[in-house]
Coordinates of N, CA and C and ligand atoms in Angstrom, one line a residue:
X1108 N 0.8 -1.3 0.1 CA 0.1 0.0 0.0 C 0.9 1.3 0.0
X1109 N 0.5 2.2 -0.8 CA 1.3 3.4 -0.9 C 0.9 4.4 0.1
X1110 N 1.9 5.2 0.5 CA 1.5 6.3 1.5 C 1.6 7.6 0.9
X1111 N 0.7 8.5 1.4 CA 0.6 9.9 0.8 C 0.4 10.8 1.9
X1112 N 0.8 12.1 1.6 CA 0.4 13.2 2.6 C -1.1 13.5 2.7
X1113 N -1.7 13.3 1.5 CA -3.1 13.6 1.3 C -3.6 12.9 0.2
X1114 N -4.7 12.2 0.3 CA -5.4 11.8 -0.9 C -6.8 12.4 -1.1
X1115 N -6.9 12.7 -2.5 CA -8.1 13.5 -3.0 C -9.0 12.6 -3.9
X1116 N -10.2 12.4 -3.6 CA -11.0 11.8 -4.6 C -11.8 12.6 -5.4
X1117 N -11.7 12.6 -6.8 CA -12.4 13.3 -7.7 C -13.2 12.4 -8.7
X1118 N -14.4 13.0 -9.1 CA -15.3 12.2 -9.9 C -14.8 12.4 -11.4
X1119 N -14.7 11.2 -12.0 CA -14.2 11.3 -13.5 C -15.3 11.8 -14.2
X1120 N -15.0 12.5 -15.4 CA -16.2 12.8 -16.3 C -16.4 14.3 -16.3
X1121 N -17.6 14.7 -16.3 CA -17.9 16.1 -16.5 C -17.4 17.0 -15.5
X1122 N -17.3 16.7 -14.1 CA -16.9 17.5 -13.1 C -15.5 17.6 -12.8
X1123 N -14.7 16.7 -13.4 CA -13.3 16.5 -13.1 C -12.4 17.8 -13.3
X1124 N -12.4 18.5 -14.4 CA -11.7 19.6 -14.6 C -11.9 20.7 -13.8
X1125 N -13.2 21.0 -13.3 CA -13.7 22.1 -12.7 C -13.1 21.8 -11.2
X1126 N -13.4 20.6 -10.8 CA -12.9 20.2 -9.4 C -11.4 20.3 -9.2
X1127 N -10.7 19.9 -10.2 CA -9.1 20.0 -10.2 C -8.8 21.4 -10.2
X1128 N -9.5 22.2 -11.1 CA -9.0 23.7 -11.2 C -9.3 24.5 -9.8
X1129 N -10.5 24.0 -9.2 CA -10.9 24.7 -8.0 C -10.0 24.4 -6.8
X1130 N -9.5 23.2 -6.7 CA -8.7 22.8 -5.6 C -7.1 23.5 -5.8
X1131 N -6.8 23.3 -7.1 CA -5.4 23.8 -7.4 C -5.5 25.3 -7.2
X1132 N -6.6 26.1 -7.5 CA -6.6 27.5 -7.4 C -6.7 27.8 -5.9
X1133 N -6.9 26.9 -5.0 CA -7.1 27.3 -3.6 C -5.7 26.8 -3.0
X1134 N -4.8 26.6 -3.9 CA -3.4 26.4 -3.4 C -2.9 24.9 -3.0
X1135 N -3.9 24.0 -3.3 CA -3.5 22.5 -3.0 C -2.5 22.0 -4.2
X1136 N -1.6 21.5 -4.0 CA -0.6 21.0 -4.9 C -0.8 19.7 -5.6
X1137 N -1.9 19.8 -6.3 CA -2.2 18.4 -7.0 C -1.3 18.1 -8.0
X1138 N -1.2 16.8 -8.3 CA -0.2 16.2 -9.2 C -0.7 16.4 -10.6
X1139 N 0.1 16.5 -11.5 CA -0.4 16.6 -12.9 C -1.3 15.2 -13.4
X1140 N -2.0 15.5 -14.2 CA -2.9 14.2 -14.6 C -2.3 13.7 -15.8
X1141 N -1.7 12.7 -15.9 CA -0.9 12.2 -17.0 C -1.4 10.7 -17.3
X1142 N -1.3 10.3 -18.6 CA -1.6 9.0 -18.9 C -3.1 8.8 -19.1
X1143 N -3.7 8.5 -20.2 CA -5.1 8.5 -20.4 C -5.7 7.2 -19.5
X1144 N -5.0 6.3 -19.3 CA -5.6 5.2 -18.4 C -5.3 5.2 -17.1
X1145 N -4.6 6.0 -16.6 CA -4.2 6.1 -15.2 C -5.3 6.5 -14.4
X1146 N -5.4 5.8 -13.2 CA -6.5 6.0 -12.3 C -6.0 6.8 -11.0
X1147 N -4.7 6.7 -10.7 CA -4.1 7.2 -9.6 C -3.0 8.1 -10.0
X1148 N -3.1 9.4 -9.6 CA -1.9 10.4 -10.0 C -1.2 10.8 -8.8
X1149 N 0.2 11.0 -8.9 CA 0.9 11.5 -7.7 C 1.9 10.5 -7.3
X1150 N 2.9 11.1 -6.6 CA 4.1 10.4 -6.0 C 4.0 10.1 -4.6
X1151 N 4.4 8.9 -4.0 CA 4.5 8.7 -2.6 C 4.9 10.0 -1.9
X1152 N 4.3 10.2 -0.7 CA 4.8 11.3 0.2 C 4.1 12.6 -0.2
X1153 N 3.6 12.6 -1.4 CA 2.9 13.8 -1.8 C 1.5 13.7 -1.9
X1154 N 0.8 14.4 -2.7 CA -0.6 14.3 -2.8 C -1.1 13.4 -3.9
X1155 N -2.1 12.6 -3.5 CA -2.6 11.7 -4.6 C -3.8 12.0 -5.1
X1156 N -4.1 11.6 -6.2 CA -5.5 12.0 -6.8 C -6.1 10.7 -7.4
X1157 N -7.3 10.5 -6.9 CA -7.9 9.3 -7.4 C -9.1 9.7 -8.4
X1158 N -9.2 9.2 -9.5 CA -10.2 9.4 -10.4 C -11.4 8.2 -10.3
X1159 N -12.5 8.6 -9.8 CA -13.5 7.7 -9.4 C -14.8 7.9 -10.1
X1160 N -15.6 6.8 -10.2 CA -17.0 7.0 -10.5 C -17.7 7.9 -9.4
X1161 N -18.5 8.8 -9.9 CA -19.2 9.8 -9.1 C -19.7 9.1 -7.6
X1162 N -20.4 7.9 -7.7 CA -21.0 7.3 -6.6 C -19.9 6.7 -5.6
X1163 N -18.7 6.6 -6.1 CA -17.8 6.0 -5.2 C -16.8 7.1 -4.4
X1164 N -17.2 8.3 -4.8 CA -16.3 9.4 -4.1 C -16.7 9.5 -2.5
X1165 N -18.0 9.5 -2.1 CA -18.3 9.6 -0.8 C -17.8 8.3 -0.1
X1166 N -17.8 7.1 -0.8 CA -17.4 5.9 -0.1 C -16.0 6.0 0.3
X1167 N -15.1 6.5 -0.6 CA -13.5 6.7 -0.4 C -13.3 7.5 0.7
X1168 N -14.1 8.7 0.8 CA -13.9 9.9 1.8 C -14.4 9.2 3.1
X1169 N -15.5 8.7 3.2 CA -16.2 8.1 4.3 C -15.3 7.1 5.1
X1170 N -14.7 6.2 4.2 CA -13.8 5.1 4.8 C -12.6 5.4 4.9
X1171 N -12.1 6.8 4.8 CA -10.9 7.5 5.1 C -9.8 7.2 4.2
X1172 N -10.0 6.6 3.1 CA -8.9 6.2 1.9 C -8.5 7.6 1.4
X1173 N -9.5 8.4 1.1 CA -9.3 9.8 0.8 C -9.7 10.8 1.9
X1174 N -8.8 11.7 2.3 CA -9.3 12.8 3.3 C -10.3 13.8 2.7
X1175 N -10.2 13.9 1.4 CA -11.2 14.9 1.0 C -11.7 14.5 -0.6
X1176 N -12.8 15.1 -1.0 CA -13.2 14.8 -2.3 C -14.1 15.9 -2.8
X1177 N -14.5 15.7 -4.1 CA -15.5 16.7 -4.7 C -16.5 15.9 -5.3
X1178 N -17.8 16.2 -5.0 CA -19.0 15.4 -5.7 C -20.0 16.1 -5.7
X1179 N -21.1 15.9 -6.6 CA -22.4 16.5 -6.6 C -23.2 16.3 -5.4
X1180 N -24.0 17.3 -5.2 CA -25.0 17.2 -3.9 C -26.0 16.0 -4.4
X1181 N -26.3 15.9 -5.5 CA -27.3 14.9 -6.0 C -26.8 13.4 -5.5
X1182 N -25.4 13.2 -5.6 CA -24.7 11.8 -5.1 C -24.8 11.8 -3.7
X1183 N -24.6 12.9 -3.0 CA -24.6 13.0 -1.5 C -26.0 12.7 -0.9
X1184 N -27.0 13.2 -1.6 CA -28.4 12.9 -1.3 C -28.8 11.5 -1.4
X1185 N -28.0 10.6 -2.1 CA -28.2 9.3 -2.3 C -27.2 8.4 -1.4
X1186 N -26.1 9.1 -0.9 CA -25.2 8.1 -0.4 C -25.4 7.5 0.9
X1187 N -26.3 8.1 1.7 CA -26.6 7.6 3.0 C -25.3 7.7 4.0
X1188 N -24.3 8.6 3.7 CA -23.2 8.5 4.5 C -23.1 9.9 5.3
X1189 N -22.5 9.9 6.4 CA -22.4 11.0 7.2 C -21.0 11.8 7.0
X1190 N -21.0 12.7 6.2 CA -19.8 13.4 5.6 C -19.8 14.8 6.1
X1191 N -18.7 15.4 6.2 CA -18.5 16.9 6.5 C -18.6 17.3 5.1
X1192 N -19.5 18.4 4.9 CA -19.6 19.1 3.6 C -19.4 20.5 3.8
X1193 N -18.2 21.0 4.0 CA -18.1 22.4 4.3 C -18.2 23.4 3.3
X1194 N -18.2 23.1 2.0 CA -18.2 24.1 1.0 C -19.0 23.7 -0.3
X1195 N -19.9 24.7 -0.7 CA -20.6 24.5 -2.0 C -19.7 25.2 -2.9
X1196 N -19.3 24.4 -3.9 CA -18.3 25.0 -4.9 C -19.0 25.8 -6.0
X1197 N -20.3 25.5 -6.1 CA -21.0 26.3 -7.1 C -21.2 25.8 -8.5
X1198 N -20.2 25.1 -9.0 CA -20.2 24.6 -10.3 C -21.0 23.2 -10.4
X1199 N -21.3 22.9 -11.6 CA -21.9 21.5 -11.8 C -23.3 21.5 -11.4
X1200 N -23.8 22.7 -11.7 CA -25.3 22.8 -11.3 C -26.2 21.8 -12.1
X1201 N -27.1 21.2 -11.4 CA -28.1 20.3 -12.1 C -29.2 20.1 -11.1
X1202 N -30.2 19.4 -11.6 CA -31.4 19.0 -10.7 C -31.7 17.6 -10.8
X1203 N -32.3 17.1 -9.7 CA -33.0 15.9 -9.6 C -34.3 15.9 -9.9
X1204 N -35.0 15.4 -11.1 CA -36.2 15.5 -11.3 C -37.0 14.4 -11.6
X1205 N -38.3 14.5 -11.3 CA -39.3 13.4 -11.8 C -39.6 13.6 -13.3
X1206 N -39.5 12.6 -13.8 CA -39.6 12.5 -15.4 C -40.5 11.6 -15.9
X1207 N -41.3 11.9 -16.7 CA -42.4 11.1 -17.3 C -42.6 11.1 -18.8
X1208 N -43.6 10.3 -19.3 CA -43.9 10.5 -20.6 C -44.9 11.6 -20.8
X1209 N -45.0 12.4 -21.8 CA -45.8 13.5 -21.9 C -47.3 13.2 -21.8
X1210 N -48.1 13.8 -20.8 CA -49.5 13.6 -20.8 C -49.9 12.4 -19.7
X1211 N -48.8 11.7 -19.3 CA -49.0 10.6 -18.6 C -49.3 11.0 -17.0
X1212 N -50.5 10.8 -16.6 CA -50.9 11.1 -15.3 C -51.4 10.1 -14.4
X1213 N -51.2 8.9 -15.1 CA -51.5 7.7 -14.3 C -50.7 7.5 -13.1
X1214 N -51.3 6.7 -12.1 CA -50.5 6.6 -10.9 C -49.2 6.0 -11.1
X1215 N -48.1 6.3 -10.3 CA -46.9 5.9 -10.5 C -46.8 4.5 -9.8
X1216 N -46.5 3.5 -10.4 CA -46.4 2.0 -9.9 C -45.0 1.6 -9.8
X1217 N -44.3 2.0 -10.9 CA -42.9 1.5 -11.0 C -42.1 2.8 -11.4
X1218 N -40.9 2.9 -10.7 CA -40.1 4.1 -10.9 C -38.6 3.7 -11.0
X1219 N -37.9 4.1 -12.1 CA -36.5 3.8 -12.2 C -35.7 4.8 -11.9
X1220 N -34.4 4.5 -11.4 CA -33.5 5.6 -11.1 C -32.2 5.0 -10.9
X1221 N -31.2 5.9 -10.9 CA -29.8 5.4 -10.3 C -29.6 6.0 -8.9
X1222 N -30.7 6.6 -8.3 CA -30.7 7.3 -7.0 C -31.8 6.7 -6.1
X1223 N -31.6 5.4 -5.8 CA -32.5 4.4 -5.0 C -33.0 5.0 -3.7
X1224 N -31.8 5.4 -3.0 CA -32.2 5.9 -1.5 C -32.9 7.1 -1.6
X1225 N -32.6 7.9 -2.6 CA -33.2 9.3 -2.6 C -34.7 9.1 -3.0
X1226 N -34.9 8.2 -3.9 CA -36.3 7.9 -4.5 C -37.1 7.1 -3.6
X1227 N -36.5 6.3 -2.7 CA -37.3 5.5 -1.7 C -37.6 6.6 -0.6
X1228 N -36.8 7.6 -0.3 CA -37.1 8.6 0.7 C -38.5 9.4 0.1
X1229 N -38.3 9.8 -1.1 CA -39.4 10.4 -1.8 C -40.7 9.7 -1.6
X1230 N -40.7 8.6 -2.0 CA -41.9 7.7 -2.0 C -42.5 7.7 -0.7
X1231 N -41.7 7.5 0.3 CA -42.1 7.5 1.8 C -42.6 8.8 2.2
X1232 N -42.0 9.9 1.8 CA -42.5 11.2 2.2 C -43.8 11.5 1.7
X1233 N -44.1 11.1 0.3 CA -45.4 11.4 -0.4 C -46.3 10.4 -0.1
X1234 N -46.1 9.2 0.4 CA -46.9 8.2 0.6 C -47.4 7.4 -0.6
X1235 N -46.5 7.5 -1.5 CA -46.8 6.8 -2.8 C -46.2 5.3 -2.5
X1236 N -47.0 4.4 -3.2 CA -46.7 3.0 -3.2 C -46.2 2.6 -4.6
X1237 N -45.0 2.4 -4.8 CA -44.4 2.0 -6.1 C -43.0 1.3 -5.9
X1238 N -42.7 0.4 -6.8 CA -41.5 -0.3 -6.9 C -40.4 0.5 -7.3
X1239 N -39.2 0.6 -6.7 CA -38.1 1.3 -7.1 C -37.3 0.3 -8.0
X1240 N -36.9 0.6 -9.2 CA -36.1 -0.3 -10.0 C -34.7 0.4 -10.3
X1241 N -33.8 -0.1 -9.6 CA -32.4 0.6 -9.8 C -31.6 0.2 -11.1
X1242 N -31.4 1.3 -11.9 CA -30.6 1.2 -13.1 C -29.3 1.9 -12.9
X1243 N -28.3 1.5 -14.0 CA -27.1 2.2 -13.9 C -26.9 3.4 -14.7
X1244 N -27.6 3.6 -15.8 CA -27.4 4.8 -16.6 C -28.6 4.7 -17.8
X1245 N -28.3 5.8 -18.5 CA -29.4 5.9 -19.6 C -30.7 5.8 -19.0
X1246 N -31.0 6.3 -17.9 CA -32.3 6.1 -17.2 C -33.7 6.5 -18.0
X1247 N -33.4 7.5 -18.7 CA -34.6 7.9 -19.5 C -35.3 6.8 -20.3
X1248 N -34.4 5.9 -20.8 CA -34.9 4.9 -21.7 C -35.9 3.9 -20.8
X1249 N -35.9 4.0 -19.5 CA -36.9 3.3 -18.8 C -38.3 3.8 -18.9
X1250 N -38.4 5.1 -19.0 CA -39.7 5.7 -19.3 C -40.0 5.7 -20.8
X1251 N -39.1 5.8 -21.7 CA -39.4 5.7 -23.1 C -40.0 4.2 -23.5
X1252 N -39.2 3.2 -22.9 CA -39.6 1.8 -23.3 C -40.8 1.3 -22.5
X1253 N -41.2 2.1 -21.4 CA -42.3 1.4 -20.6 C -41.8 0.6 -19.5
X1254 N -40.5 0.5 -19.3 CA -40.0 -0.4 -18.1 C -40.5 0.2 -16.7
X1255 N -40.7 1.5 -16.8 CA -41.2 2.3 -15.7 C -42.2 3.4 -15.9
X1256 N -43.0 3.8 -15.0 CA -44.0 5.0 -15.4 C -43.4 6.2 -15.1
X1257 N -42.4 6.2 -14.4 CA -41.6 7.6 -14.1 C -40.2 7.2 -13.9
X1258 N -39.3 8.3 -14.1 CA -37.9 8.1 -13.7 C -37.6 9.2 -12.7
X1259 N -36.6 9.0 -11.8 CA -35.9 10.1 -11.0 C -34.7 10.2 -11.6
X1260 N -34.2 11.3 -12.2 CA -32.7 11.5 -12.8 C -32.4 12.9 -12.9
X1261 N -31.1 13.0 -13.1 CA -30.4 14.4 -13.3 C -30.9 15.1 -14.6
X1262 N -31.2 16.3 -14.4 CA -31.3 17.1 -15.5 C -30.4 18.3 -15.4
X1263 N -29.5 18.4 -16.6 CA -28.5 19.6 -16.5 C -29.1 20.6 -17.7
X1264 N -28.8 20.3 -18.8 CA -29.3 21.2 -20.0 C -30.7 20.9 -20.4
X1265 N -31.1 19.7 -20.2 CA -32.4 19.3 -20.6 C -32.3 18.6 -22.1
X1266 N -31.2 18.6 -22.5 CA -31.0 17.9 -24.0 C -31.4 16.5 -24.1
X1267 N -31.0 15.6 -23.0 CA -31.2 14.4 -23.1 C -32.7 14.1 -23.0
X1268 N -33.4 14.9 -22.2 CA -34.8 14.8 -21.9 C -35.6 15.0 -23.3
X1269 N -35.2 16.1 -23.9 CA -35.8 16.6 -25.2 C -35.6 15.5 -26.3
X1270 N -34.5 15.0 -26.3 CA -34.1 14.0 -27.4 C -34.9 12.7 -27.1
X1271 N -35.2 12.5 -25.9 CA -36.0 11.1 -25.6 C -37.6 11.5 -25.6
X1272 N -38.0 12.7 -25.9 CA -39.3 13.2 -25.9 C -40.1 12.9 -24.6
X1273 N -39.3 13.2 -23.4 CA -40.0 13.1 -22.1 C -40.2 14.6 -21.5
X1274 N -40.9 14.6 -20.4 CA -41.1 15.8 -19.7 C -40.5 15.8 -18.3
X1275 N -40.2 16.9 -17.8 CA -39.7 17.1 -16.4 C -40.9 17.6 -15.8
X1276 N -41.5 16.6 -15.0 CA -42.7 16.9 -14.2 C -42.5 17.7 -12.9
X1277 N -41.3 17.5 -12.2 CA -41.2 18.1 -11.0 C -39.8 18.2 -10.7
X1278 N -39.2 19.4 -10.3 CA -37.8 19.4 -9.8 C -37.9 19.0 -8.3
X1279 N -37.1 17.8 -7.8 CA -37.1 17.4 -6.6 C -36.0 18.0 -5.8
X1280 N -34.9 18.3 -6.3 CA -33.7 18.8 -5.5 C -32.8 19.5 -6.4
X1281 N -32.0 20.5 -6.0 CA -31.2 21.4 -6.8 C -29.7 20.7 -6.2
X1282 N -28.8 20.7 -7.2 CA -27.4 20.1 -6.9 C -26.3 21.1 -7.5
X1283 N -25.3 21.1 -6.7 CA -24.0 21.8 -7.2 C -22.8 20.7 -6.5
X1284 N -21.6 21.2 -6.9 CA -20.6 20.3 -6.5 C -20.2 20.7 -5.1
X1285 N -19.8 19.9 -4.1 CA -19.6 20.2 -2.8 C -18.1 19.6 -2.4
X1286 N -17.4 20.2 -1.6 CA -16.4 19.8 -1.0 C -16.8 18.8 0.2
X1287 N -16.1 17.5 0.2 CA -16.6 16.7 1.3 C -15.4 16.3 2.0
X1288 N -15.3 16.1 3.3 CA -14.1 15.9 4.1 C -14.3 14.8 5.1
X1289 N -13.4 13.9 5.1 CA -13.5 12.7 6.3 C -13.4 13.5 7.7
X1290 N -14.4 13.1 8.4 CA -14.4 13.9 9.8 C -13.2 13.6 10.6
X1291 N -12.6 12.3 10.7 CA -11.5 12.0 11.5 C -10.3 12.8 10.9
X1292 N -10.2 12.9 9.6 CA -8.9 13.5 8.9 C -9.0 14.9 9.3
X1293 N -10.2 15.5 9.4 CA -10.3 17.0 9.8 C -9.6 17.3 11.1
X1294 N -9.7 16.3 12.0 CA -9.0 16.5 13.3 C -7.4 16.1 13.1
X1295 N -7.1 15.1 12.3 CA -5.8 14.7 12.2 C -4.8 15.4 11.3
X1296 N -5.5 16.0 10.2 CA -4.7 16.8 9.3 C -5.4 18.2 9.1
X1297 N -5.7 18.7 10.3 CA -6.3 20.0 10.5 C -5.5 21.0 9.9
X1298 N -4.2 21.0 10.1 CA -3.2 22.1 9.5 C -3.2 22.1 8.0
X1299 N -3.5 21.0 7.4 CA -3.7 21.0 5.9 C -5.1 21.4 5.4
X1300 N -6.1 21.0 6.2 CA -7.5 20.9 5.6 C -8.1 22.3 6.0
X1301 N -7.8 22.8 7.2 CA -8.5 24.0 7.4 C -8.3 25.2 6.6
X1302 N -7.0 25.4 6.2 CA -6.5 26.5 5.3 C -7.3 26.3 4.0
X1303 N -7.3 25.2 3.4 CA -7.9 24.8 2.1 C -9.4 25.0 2.1
X1304 N -10.1 24.6 3.2 CA -11.5 24.9 3.4 C -11.8 26.5 3.3
X1305 N -10.9 27.1 4.0 CA -11.1 28.5 4.2 C -10.9 29.3 2.9
X1306 N -10.0 29.0 2.2 CA -9.7 29.5 0.9 C -10.8 29.1 -0.1
X1307 N -11.4 27.9 -0.1 CA -12.4 27.4 -1.0 C -13.7 28.1 -0.7
X1308 N -13.9 28.5 0.7 CA -15.0 29.2 1.1 C -15.0 30.7 0.6
X1309 N -13.8 31.2 0.7 CA -13.6 32.7 0.2 C -13.9 32.7 -1.4
X1310 N -13.6 31.7 -2.0 CA -13.8 31.6 -3.4 C -15.3 31.7 -3.8
X1311 N -16.1 30.8 -3.0 CA -17.5 30.9 -3.3 C -18.3 32.0 -2.7
X1312 N -17.6 32.9 -1.8 CA -18.2 33.9 -1.1 C -19.1 33.5 0.1
X1313 N -18.9 32.1 0.5 CA -19.8 31.6 1.6 C -19.2 32.1 2.8
X1314 N -19.9 31.6 4.0 CA -19.5 32.0 5.4 C -18.2 31.6 5.8
Ligands
LIG1354 C1 -26.8 12.4 -17.1 C2 -28.3 12.0 -16.6 C3 -29.0 12.6 -17.8 C4 -28.1 13.6 -18.4 C5 -28.6 15.0 -18.2 O1 -26.4 11.2 -17.9 O2 -28.4 10.9 -16.2 O3 -29.1 11.6 -18.8 O4 -26.9 13.6 -17.9 O5 -27.9 15.9 -18.8 P1 -28.6 16.9 -19.9 O6 -29.8 17.5 -19.2 O7 -27.6 18.0 -20.0 O8 -28.9 16.2 -21.1 P2 -24.9 10.7 -18.2 O9 -24.8 10.5 -19.6 O10 -23.9 11.8 -17.3 O11 -24.9 9.5 -17.4 P3 -25.7 8.1 -17.4 O12 -24.9 7.2 -18.0 O13 -26.2 7.8 -16.1 O14 -26.9 8.3 -18.6
LIG1355 MG1 -27.6 10.1 -19.5

């Protein structure tokens, strides 16, 4: 097992560049990202950077493998983990919405999503009785094909919805990128993490 001064978990894909830039801009000496297939960047004793699937960022931070990470609020709403979330970084804005076929007002009996905890909570709050079908991606297809009466999914530009001929019935939650920090690490590596949090807070103008 390799040892690092600090390990940072970032989501690969849409949010990676902005997250990398935000941390770097706040003075964190992140390693360069080299090699198309590399998943871990950085040298032992320095800062390590992990490129993860969105959903795995809270897991690595909660279990203490990474001291900090950046991930969308949508993912945190579904993670069921108790993480310190000190900064709203502002970028990566999107919403979690209820999506259906146009004109479909029938009772929702089956709902597809890659956000099963969030969706189960929603059903409970609303008193709706429906089966939650967990899928891994291209969730809109579940509504298009009739696999489900409705889906709960992310909408950013709305382009995927339009292309699928579906409608956004209700916005359920708003999401932006958040800094998350392992609670234990906050105590043990306070000297490193506190100034970083302060700088990132200054950047978004928050408290
Ligand atoms: C996400 C999400 C929507 C789409 C929304 O899909 O699940 O399908 O982006 O973005 P838009 O409103 O700008 O079209 P993505 O392809 O990132 O992941 P997936 O594999 O889960 O579909
Ligand atoms: Mg998609």
